[in-house]
């Protein structure tokens, strides 16, 4: 706030792409071809963003602005491959996923929460798909957080742990640091089987009075293979200010057209 008063959080840019574009690009790299945006009132700009901006593109074409036109390419989706459902009330992440149940059907599916952006050589979700192809079941991207921050995340009770792949013995949503079973937290990347849907359908309220995905997933432990995966890469929690600012720096430093100047101006701040 106040930026997200009238602009959806998913449309805030990191460098020059909105957060939603990072999520879709990551999913595409993982081989995903069908998308469902769970949105809410006031978020229609997300749908417009993935439409053809006919006038804009005609003007850019007439003026031979080829680099601007090229920058629009990732905003194109195959006709019919993206749908949107509205979550009419903010009843929690579990409820948001339940709203997409017709889209999900009986297939395994991935969830990407666009406020988590991951910088990595291979997209985080692609790494997870590789794990899923070996393990099946549920795969969650996980990372260690400082213990005092466990109350911001879903946290794992850890079984067998080979350093990369972790057996999920339990899951707790936003535990207080003193109650947290570990400091290994879930980031906004999930591959789940559709078996989660009947648990979500009960719409039971959990932490914060919301329908929590974590609670529904916890009910699947012991019934499907269930793993946490320490992905390679760096996650930026763009839902908080520091994470968002850090993402701007990190992503601009990997851009050839910007890195040099960004490095130079950062030096002038370090000197102060
Ligand atoms: C959600 C999930 C939480 C997860 C987090 C990752 O929380 O409920 O389990 O760790 O995303 O970003 P939220 O950020 O919506 O509070």
Short mmCIF file of C-alpha atoms and ligand atoms in Angstrom, two decimals:
data_model
loop_
_atom_site.label_atom_id
_atom_site.label_comp_id
_atom_site.label_asym_id
_atom_site.label_seq_id
_atom_site.Cartn_x
_atom_site.Cartn_y
_atom_site.Cartn_z
CA UNK A 1 0.00 0.00 0.00
CA UNK A 2 -0.68 2.48 -1.34
CA UNK A 3 0.49 1.22 -4.78
CA UNK A 4 -1.86 -1.76 -4.72
CA UNK A 5 -4.89 0.38 -3.86
CA UNK A 6 -5.83 0.49 -7.55
CA UNK A 7 -3.17 -1.67 -9.25
CA UNK A 8 -3.30 -5.43 -8.66
CA UNK A 9 -0.19 -6.65 -6.84
CA UNK A 10 0.43 -9.11 -9.70
CA UNK A 11 0.81 -6.16 -12.10
CA UNK A 12 3.63 -4.48 -10.15
CA UNK A 13 6.76 -4.63 -12.28
CA UNK A 14 10.13 -6.06 -11.40
CA UNK A 15 12.36 -4.09 -13.80
CA UNK A 16 9.96 -3.99 -16.76
CA UNK A 17 7.80 -7.08 -16.44
CA UNK A 18 4.86 -7.48 -14.07
CA UNK A 19 5.02 -10.22 -11.46
CA UNK A 20 2.40 -12.26 -13.31
CA UNK A 21 4.65 -12.43 -16.37
CA UNK A 22 7.44 -14.01 -14.31
CA UNK A 23 5.00 -16.66 -13.08
CA UNK A 24 3.68 -17.47 -16.56
CA UNK A 25 7.19 -17.56 -18.06
CA UNK A 26 8.31 -19.92 -15.30
CA UNK A 27 5.33 -22.20 -15.90
CA UNK A 28 5.90 -22.21 -19.65
CA UNK A 29 9.53 -23.17 -19.16
CA UNK A 30 8.26 -26.13 -17.12
CA UNK A 31 6.13 -27.25 -20.08
CA UNK A 32 2.78 -25.99 -18.82
CA UNK A 33 0.42 -24.99 -21.63
CA UNK A 34 -2.87 -24.26 -19.90
CA UNK A 35 -3.35 -21.54 -17.34
CA UNK A 36 -6.06 -20.45 -14.96
CA UNK A 37 -5.77 -17.07 -13.27
CA UNK A 38 -7.68 -16.95 -10.01
CA UNK A 39 -8.44 -13.28 -9.67
CA UNK A 40 -10.91 -11.02 -7.95
CA UNK A 41 -12.81 -7.78 -8.46
CA UNK A 42 -10.54 -4.99 -9.68
CA UNK A 43 -8.04 -7.37 -11.29
CA UNK A 44 -9.31 -7.34 -14.87
CA UNK A 45 -6.05 -5.70 -15.98
CA UNK A 46 -4.47 -9.14 -15.61
CA UNK A 47 -6.76 -10.51 -18.29
CA UNK A 48 -6.20 -7.49 -20.54
CA UNK A 49 -2.47 -7.94 -20.12
CA UNK A 50 -2.58 -11.33 -21.83
CA UNK A 51 -4.86 -10.11 -24.62
CA UNK A 52 -3.71 -8.57 -27.90
CA UNK A 53 -3.41 -4.79 -27.54
CA UNK A 54 -4.54 -4.21 -31.10
CA UNK A 55 -4.15 -0.41 -31.34
CA UNK A 56 -0.86 -0.40 -29.49
CA UNK A 57 0.58 -3.12 -31.70
CA UNK A 58 -0.69 -1.46 -34.90
CA UNK A 59 0.94 1.83 -33.85
CA UNK A 60 4.21 0.16 -32.91
CA UNK A 61 4.23 -1.74 -36.22
CA UNK A 62 3.52 1.44 -38.24
CA UNK A 63 6.36 3.22 -36.41
CA UNK A 64 8.69 0.25 -36.81
CA UNK A 65 9.26 -0.01 -33.05
CA UNK A 66 10.52 -3.56 -33.33
CA UNK A 67 12.11 -3.85 -29.89
CA UNK A 68 8.91 -2.70 -28.15
CA UNK A 69 6.92 -5.19 -30.25
CA UNK A 70 9.33 -7.94 -29.32
CA UNK A 71 8.94 -7.08 -25.64
CA UNK A 72 5.21 -7.79 -26.01
CA UNK A 73 5.75 -11.33 -27.32
CA UNK A 74 5.68 -13.07 -23.92
CA UNK A 75 2.29 -11.46 -23.24
CA UNK A 76 0.77 -13.52 -26.07
CA UNK A 77 -0.97 -16.74 -25.15
CA UNK A 78 -2.30 -19.47 -27.41
CA UNK A 79 -6.01 -18.75 -27.99
CA UNK A 80 -8.11 -20.63 -25.47
CA UNK A 81 -5.17 -21.63 -23.30
CA UNK A 82 -5.80 -19.14 -20.50
CA UNK A 83 -8.95 -18.82 -18.48
CA UNK A 84 -9.76 -16.85 -15.41
CA UNK A 85 -12.04 -17.53 -12.48
CA UNK A 86 -13.07 -15.05 -9.85
CA UNK A 87 -12.66 -15.68 -6.20
CA UNK A 88 -15.63 -13.62 -5.08
CA UNK A 89 -14.51 -13.25 -1.47
CA UNK A 90 -11.01 -13.28 0.02
CA UNK A 91 -11.47 -16.50 1.99
CA UNK A 92 -7.89 -17.73 1.69
CA UNK A 93 -5.50 -19.54 -0.63
CA UNK A 94 -7.25 -22.89 -0.19
CA UNK A 95 -10.52 -21.31 -1.25
CA UNK A 96 -8.83 -19.66 -4.26
CA UNK A 97 -7.58 -23.05 -5.47
CA UNK A 98 -10.99 -24.63 -4.85
CA UNK A 99 -12.49 -21.92 -7.10
CA UNK A 100 -10.39 -23.38 -9.94
CA UNK A 101 -11.66 -26.95 -9.41
CA UNK A 102 -13.41 -27.24 -12.81
CA UNK A 103 -10.21 -26.22 -14.56
CA UNK A 104 -8.14 -28.67 -12.51
CA UNK A 105 -10.41 -31.67 -13.07
CA UNK A 106 -8.60 -34.88 -12.14
CA UNK A 107 -5.13 -33.98 -13.34
CA UNK A 108 -2.06 -33.14 -11.29
CA UNK A 109 -1.52 -29.40 -11.45
CA UNK A 110 0.90 -26.66 -10.45
CA UNK A 111 0.25 -23.57 -8.38
CA UNK A 112 2.39 -20.46 -8.71
CA UNK A 113 1.84 -17.55 -6.35
CA UNK A 114 3.10 -14.59 -8.36
CA UNK A 115 4.30 -12.59 -5.36
CA UNK A 116 7.09 -15.16 -4.99
CA UNK A 117 9.60 -14.66 -7.80
CA UNK A 118 12.47 -17.11 -8.19
CA UNK A 119 15.69 -16.24 -9.97
CA UNK A 120 17.38 -19.40 -11.20
CA UNK A 121 19.20 -20.92 -14.15
CA UNK A 122 16.46 -23.49 -14.70
CA UNK A 123 12.97 -22.36 -13.79
CA UNK A 124 11.99 -23.44 -10.27
CA UNK A 125 8.86 -25.17 -11.52
CA UNK A 126 10.83 -27.01 -14.21
CA UNK A 127 13.14 -28.35 -11.50
CA UNK A 128 10.04 -29.44 -9.58
CA UNK A 129 8.55 -31.19 -12.62
CA UNK A 130 11.78 -33.18 -12.92
CA UNK A 131 11.39 -34.22 -9.28
CA UNK A 132 7.71 -35.02 -9.77
CA UNK A 133 8.55 -37.26 -12.74
CA UNK A 134 10.64 -39.37 -10.33
CA UNK A 135 8.50 -39.23 -7.19
CA UNK A 136 4.89 -38.56 -8.29
CA UNK A 137 2.50 -37.22 -5.66
CA UNK A 138 2.91 -33.77 -4.18
CA UNK A 139 6.05 -31.66 -4.52
CA UNK A 140 6.49 -28.35 -2.70
CA UNK A 141 9.34 -25.90 -3.23
CA UNK A 142 10.90 -25.21 0.16
CA UNK A 143 13.56 -23.01 1.64
CA UNK A 144 14.97 -22.30 5.08
CA UNK A 145 13.81 -19.02 6.66
CA UNK A 146 15.01 -17.34 9.84
CA UNK A 147 13.11 -18.89 12.73
CA UNK A 148 11.47 -15.57 13.68
CA UNK A 149 9.75 -15.57 10.28
CA UNK A 150 8.00 -18.96 10.47
CA UNK A 151 4.73 -17.16 11.23
CA UNK A 152 4.67 -15.83 7.64
CA UNK A 153 4.79 -19.20 5.88
CA UNK A 154 3.66 -22.80 5.70
CA UNK A 155 6.28 -24.83 7.60
CA UNK A 156 7.33 -28.48 7.24
CA UNK A 157 7.73 -31.19 9.80
CA UNK A 158 10.68 -32.92 8.21
CA UNK A 159 11.15 -36.67 7.81
CA UNK A 160 13.97 -38.16 5.71
CA UNK A 161 16.15 -35.43 4.26
CA UNK A 162 18.85 -35.98 1.63
CA UNK A 163 19.73 -32.30 1.43
CA UNK A 164 17.61 -31.67 -1.68
CA UNK A 165 14.53 -33.81 -1.23
CA UNK A 166 12.71 -33.84 2.06
CA UNK A 167 9.99 -36.20 3.16
CA UNK A 168 7.01 -34.19 4.43
CA UNK A 169 5.84 -35.61 7.78
CA UNK A 170 3.67 -32.67 8.71
CA UNK A 171 2.68 -29.17 7.59
CA UNK A 172 1.64 -26.20 9.69
CA UNK A 173 0.43 -22.84 8.42
CA UNK A 174 2.16 -19.80 9.92
CA UNK A 175 3.28 -21.31 13.25
CA UNK A 176 4.78 -19.09 15.93
CA UNK A 177 8.57 -19.52 16.00
CA UNK A 178 8.38 -21.42 19.29
CA UNK A 179 5.80 -23.86 17.90
CA UNK A 180 7.32 -24.35 14.43
CA UNK A 181 8.38 -27.96 13.71
CA UNK A 182 11.34 -26.63 11.66
CA UNK A 183 12.37 -23.49 9.82
CA UNK A 184 11.87 -25.10 6.40
CA UNK A 185 9.12 -23.11 4.73
CA UNK A 186 6.98 -23.54 1.65
CA UNK A 187 7.38 -20.95 -1.11
CA UNK A 188 4.63 -20.21 -3.62
CA UNK A 189 5.31 -23.18 -5.94
CA UNK A 190 3.38 -26.42 -5.64
CA UNK A 191 2.76 -29.51 -7.74
CA UNK A 192 -0.28 -31.30 -6.34
CA UNK A 193 -2.50 -34.19 -7.25
CA UNK A 194 -6.21 -33.45 -7.65
CA UNK A 195 -6.80 -35.47 -4.45
CA UNK A 196 -6.42 -32.18 -2.62
CA UNK A 197 -9.78 -30.95 -3.98
CA UNK A 198 -12.13 -32.98 -1.75
CA UNK A 199 -10.20 -31.70 1.29
CA UNK A 200 -10.50 -28.12 0.07
CA UNK A 201 -14.20 -28.62 -0.66
CA UNK A 202 -14.87 -28.82 3.08
CA UNK A 203 -13.87 -25.16 3.25
CA UNK A 204 -12.66 -25.54 6.83
CA UNK A 205 -11.13 -22.40 8.24
CA UNK A 206 -7.61 -22.48 9.62
CA UNK A 207 -4.92 -19.93 10.54
CA UNK A 208 -6.13 -16.33 10.28
CA UNK A 209 -9.73 -17.57 9.82
CA UNK A 210 -8.92 -18.47 6.18
CA UNK A 211 -9.34 -21.68 4.19
CA UNK A 212 -5.72 -22.78 4.09
CA UNK A 213 -4.17 -24.85 1.31
CA UNK A 214 -1.63 -26.04 3.88
CA UNK A 215 -4.37 -27.70 5.99
CA UNK A 216 -5.83 -29.52 2.98
CA UNK A 217 -2.36 -30.68 1.91
CA UNK A 218 -1.60 -31.88 5.45
CA UNK A 219 -4.53 -34.31 5.17
CA UNK A 220 -2.83 -35.99 2.20
CA UNK A 221 0.32 -36.93 4.13
CA UNK A 222 0.63 -40.71 4.23
CA UNK A 223 -1.79 -41.13 1.32
CA UNK A 224 0.32 -39.84 -1.59
CA UNK A 225 4.12 -39.45 -1.96
CA UNK A 226 4.83 -36.05 -0.45
CA UNK A 227 8.11 -34.19 -0.79
CA UNK A 228 9.63 -30.81 -0.14
CA UNK A 229 12.28 -29.83 -2.66
CA UNK A 230 15.14 -27.43 -2.01
CA UNK A 231 15.26 -25.84 -5.46
CA UNK A 232 18.32 -24.16 -6.92
CA UNK A 233 17.79 -20.43 -7.12
CA UNK A 234 16.91 -17.40 -5.11
CA UNK A 235 13.40 -16.54 -4.02
CA UNK A 236 12.22 -12.97 -3.57
CA UNK A 237 9.08 -12.50 -1.52
CA UNK A 238 7.65 -9.56 -3.46
CA UNK A 239 4.70 -9.47 -1.07
CA UNK A 240 6.95 -7.51 1.28
CA UNK A 241 8.83 -4.31 0.57
CA UNK A 242 12.38 -5.52 1.13
CA UNK A 243 11.86 -8.62 -1.02
CA UNK A 244 10.34 -6.48 -3.76
CA UNK A 245 13.23 -3.98 -3.69
CA UNK A 246 15.82 -6.76 -3.66
CA UNK A 247 14.17 -8.37 -6.69
CA UNK A 248 14.53 -5.09 -8.64
CA UNK A 249 18.25 -5.05 -7.97
CA UNK A 250 18.83 -8.77 -8.56
CA UNK A 251 16.90 -8.91 -11.84
CA UNK A 252 18.35 -5.66 -13.18
CA UNK A 253 21.86 -7.01 -12.50
CA UNK A 254 21.20 -9.96 -14.76
CA UNK A 255 20.11 -7.73 -17.64
CA UNK A 256 22.90 -6.94 -20.10
CA UNK A 257 21.31 -3.61 -21.03
CA UNK A 258 21.10 -2.42 -17.41
CA UNK A 259 23.65 -4.23 -15.24
CA UNK A 260 26.59 -1.87 -15.86
CA UNK A 261 24.74 1.31 -14.95
CA UNK A 262 22.97 -0.31 -12.01
CA UNK A 263 26.31 -1.47 -10.60
CA UNK A 264 27.70 2.05 -10.99
CA UNK A 265 24.85 3.78 -9.20
CA UNK A 266 24.82 1.17 -6.43
CA UNK A 267 28.43 2.08 -5.70
CA UNK A 268 27.43 5.69 -5.10
CA UNK A 269 24.99 4.52 -2.40
CA UNK A 270 27.52 2.21 -0.78
CA UNK A 271 29.87 5.16 -0.40
CA UNK A 272 27.32 7.05 1.73
C1 LIG B 1 0.91 -18.53 1.31
C2 LIG B 1 0.75 -19.91 1.94
C3 LIG B 1 1.98 -20.26 2.78
C4 LIG B 1 3.23 -20.15 1.92
C5 LIG B 1 3.32 -18.75 1.29
C6 LIG B 1 4.47 -18.66 0.30
O1 LIG B 1 0.89 -17.57 2.34
O2 LIG B 1 -0.43 -19.93 2.73
O3 LIG B 1 1.87 -21.57 3.29
O4 LIG B 1 4.38 -20.42 2.70
O5 LIG B 1 2.11 -18.43 0.57
O6 LIG B 1 4.65 -17.36 -0.16
P1 LIG B 1 0.58 -15.99 2.04
O7 LIG B 1 1.82 -15.44 1.41
O8 LIG B 1 -0.60 -15.98 1.14
O9 LIG B 1 0.29 -15.40 3.39
#
